[in-house]
C-alpha cells in the first residue's frame, strides 16, 4: 500500500473490532502526517496484520516478533495515551 494514499490507509484503519478502531483511527487521524516515511511504511505493514494479532498487541497480550512492528505498537500506545480520549 502506498504511504501517500491516505484514503486507502484510512480505509485500512477501519477494523471490524471497536477496540481496534478506538486505538488505530485516532492515531492515524492525529499522528500519521507527523510520522517519517519509514514509520509510515511500518504503520502500513502493521495494518496488514490480522485483527486478533493487532488486538493482542495493542492490549499488551503479547507482542509482534518483528521489532519494527513492536516499536510501532508502542508508539501508537504512547501517543494515544499522551493525547487522551477523543470523540469517535
PDB file of C-alpha atoms in Angstrom:
ATOM      1  CA  UNK A   1       0.000   0.000   0.000  1.00  0.00           C
ATOM      2  CA  UNK A   2       1.323   3.442  -0.940  1.00  0.00           C
ATOM      3  CA  UNK A   3       2.129   5.507   2.174  1.00  0.00           C
ATOM      4  CA  UNK A   4       0.823   8.619   0.391  1.00  0.00           C
ATOM      5  CA  UNK A   5      -2.583   7.141  -0.422  1.00  0.00           C
ATOM      6  CA  UNK A   6      -4.254   8.403   2.731  1.00  0.00           C
ATOM      7  CA  UNK A   7      -7.757   7.429   1.630  1.00  0.00           C
ATOM      8  CA  UNK A   8      -6.698   3.786   1.259  1.00  0.00           C
ATOM      9  CA  UNK A   9      -4.802   3.829   4.559  1.00  0.00           C
ATOM     10  CA  UNK A  10      -7.787   5.437   6.288  1.00  0.00           C
ATOM     11  CA  UNK A  11      -9.961   2.626   4.950  1.00  0.00           C
ATOM     12  CA  UNK A  12      -7.447   0.014   6.158  1.00  0.00           C
ATOM     13  CA  UNK A  13      -7.546   1.584   9.637  1.00  0.00           C
ATOM     14  CA  UNK A  14     -11.232   0.753   9.894  1.00  0.00           C
ATOM     15  CA  UNK A  15     -11.299  -2.647  11.513  1.00  0.00           C
ATOM     16  CA  UNK A  16     -14.203  -4.863  12.494  1.00  0.00           C
ATOM     17  CA  UNK A  17     -13.466  -4.526  16.182  1.00  0.00           C
ATOM     18  CA  UNK A  18     -14.358  -1.384  18.144  1.00  0.00           C
ATOM     19  CA  UNK A  19     -11.341  -1.736  20.435  1.00  0.00           C
ATOM     20  CA  UNK A  20      -9.046  -1.590  17.427  1.00  0.00           C
ATOM     21  CA  UNK A  21     -10.902   1.343  15.889  1.00  0.00           C
ATOM     22  CA  UNK A  22     -10.511   3.280  19.152  1.00  0.00           C
ATOM     23  CA  UNK A  23      -6.729   2.747  19.065  1.00  0.00           C
ATOM     24  CA  UNK A  24      -5.887   2.893  15.379  1.00  0.00           C
ATOM     25  CA  UNK A  25      -8.225   5.543  13.930  1.00  0.00           C
ATOM     26  CA  UNK A  26      -7.252   8.407  16.273  1.00  0.00           C
ATOM     27  CA  UNK A  27      -3.576   7.586  15.823  1.00  0.00           C
ATOM     28  CA  UNK A  28      -3.998   7.782  12.054  1.00  0.00           C
ATOM     29  CA  UNK A  29      -6.058  10.969  12.187  1.00  0.00           C
ATOM     30  CA  UNK A  30      -3.842  12.849  14.639  1.00  0.00           C
ATOM     31  CA  UNK A  31      -0.373  11.392  14.170  1.00  0.00           C
ATOM     32  CA  UNK A  32       0.095   9.910  10.696  1.00  0.00           C
ATOM     33  CA  UNK A  33       1.185  13.124   8.991  1.00  0.00           C
ATOM     34  CA  UNK A  34       3.920  13.677  11.588  1.00  0.00           C
ATOM     35  CA  UNK A  35       5.488  10.221  11.024  1.00  0.00           C
ATOM     36  CA  UNK A  36       8.647   9.770   8.987  1.00  0.00           C
ATOM     37  CA  UNK A  37       8.344   7.830   5.730  1.00  0.00           C
ATOM     38  CA  UNK A  38       9.952   4.812   7.415  1.00  0.00           C
ATOM     39  CA  UNK A  39       7.401   4.974  10.248  1.00  0.00           C
ATOM     40  CA  UNK A  40       4.570   5.288   7.712  1.00  0.00           C
ATOM     41  CA  UNK A  41       5.788   2.119   5.984  1.00  0.00           C
ATOM     42  CA  UNK A  42       5.864   0.299   9.320  1.00  0.00           C
ATOM     43  CA  UNK A  43       2.366   1.552  10.195  1.00  0.00           C
ATOM     44  CA  UNK A  44       1.066   0.271   6.850  1.00  0.00           C
ATOM     45  CA  UNK A  45       2.743  -3.101   7.498  1.00  0.00           C
ATOM     46  CA  UNK A  46       1.047  -3.189  10.898  1.00  0.00           C
ATOM     47  CA  UNK A  47      -2.333  -2.612   9.238  1.00  0.00           C
ATOM     48  CA  UNK A  48      -1.727  -5.721   7.128  1.00  0.00           C
ATOM     49  CA  UNK A  49      -1.662  -7.907  10.260  1.00  0.00           C
ATOM     50  CA  UNK A  50      -4.750  -9.887  11.315  1.00  0.00           C
ATOM     51  CA  UNK A  51      -7.167  -8.224  13.746  1.00  0.00           C
ATOM     52  CA  UNK A  52      -6.640 -10.789  16.532  1.00  0.00           C
ATOM     53  CA  UNK A  53      -2.896 -10.111  16.489  1.00  0.00           C
ATOM     54  CA  UNK A  54      -3.393  -6.331  16.468  1.00  0.00           C
ATOM     55  CA  UNK A  55      -5.837  -6.584  19.338  1.00  0.00           C
ATOM     56  CA  UNK A  56      -3.473  -8.703  21.440  1.00  0.00           C
ATOM     57  CA  UNK A  57      -0.501  -6.442  20.764  1.00  0.00           C
ATOM     58  CA  UNK A  58      -2.354  -3.184  21.447  1.00  0.00           C
ATOM     59  CA  UNK A  59      -3.842  -4.626  24.654  1.00  0.00           C
ATOM     60  CA  UNK A  60      -0.396  -5.837  25.794  1.00  0.00           C
ATOM     61  CA  UNK A  61      -1.304  -9.527  25.496  1.00  0.00           C
ATOM     62  CA  UNK A  62       1.833 -10.417  23.615  1.00  0.00           C
ATOM     63  CA  UNK A  63       3.974  -8.605  21.108  1.00  0.00           C
ATOM     64  CA  UNK A  64       4.974  -8.935  17.486  1.00  0.00           C
ATOM     65  CA  UNK A  65       8.238 -10.745  16.829  1.00  0.00           C
ATOM     66  CA  UNK A  66       9.189  -8.031  14.345  1.00  0.00           C
ATOM     67  CA  UNK A  67      10.913  -5.295  16.351  1.00  0.00           C
ATOM     68  CA  UNK A  68       9.795  -2.554  13.964  1.00  0.00           C
ATOM     69  CA  UNK A  69       6.143  -3.577  14.380  1.00  0.00           C
ATOM     70  CA  UNK A  70       6.612  -3.747  18.138  1.00  0.00           C
ATOM     71  CA  UNK A  71       8.037  -0.230  18.103  1.00  0.00           C
ATOM     72  CA  UNK A  72       5.001   1.000  16.147  1.00  0.00           C
ATOM     73  CA  UNK A  73       2.634  -0.656  18.632  1.00  0.00           C
ATOM     74  CA  UNK A  74       4.461   1.140  21.435  1.00  0.00           C
ATOM     75  CA  UNK A  75       4.326   4.436  19.528  1.00  0.00           C
ATOM     76  CA  UNK A  76       0.572   4.080  18.977  1.00  0.00           C
ATOM     77  CA  UNK A  77       0.044   3.320  22.655  1.00  0.00           C
ATOM     78  CA  UNK A  78       2.205   6.189  23.906  1.00  0.00           C
ATOM     79  CA  UNK A  79       0.802   8.809  21.504  1.00  0.00           C
ATOM     80  CA  UNK A  80      -2.774   7.754  22.240  1.00  0.00           C
ATOM     81  CA  UNK A  81      -2.114   7.899  25.965  1.00  0.00           C
ATOM     82  CA  UNK A  82      -0.472  11.330  25.741  1.00  0.00           C
ATOM     83  CA  UNK A  83      -3.334  12.702  23.621  1.00  0.00           C
ATOM     84  CA  UNK A  84      -6.084  11.206  25.768  1.00  0.00           C
ATOM     85  CA  UNK A  85      -9.548  10.101  24.667  1.00  0.00           C
ATOM     86  CA  UNK A  86     -11.071  11.597  21.528  1.00  0.00           C
ATOM     87  CA  UNK A  87     -14.614  11.630  20.192  1.00  0.00           C
ATOM     88  CA  UNK A  88     -15.484   8.722  17.907  1.00  0.00           C
TER      89      UNK A  88
END
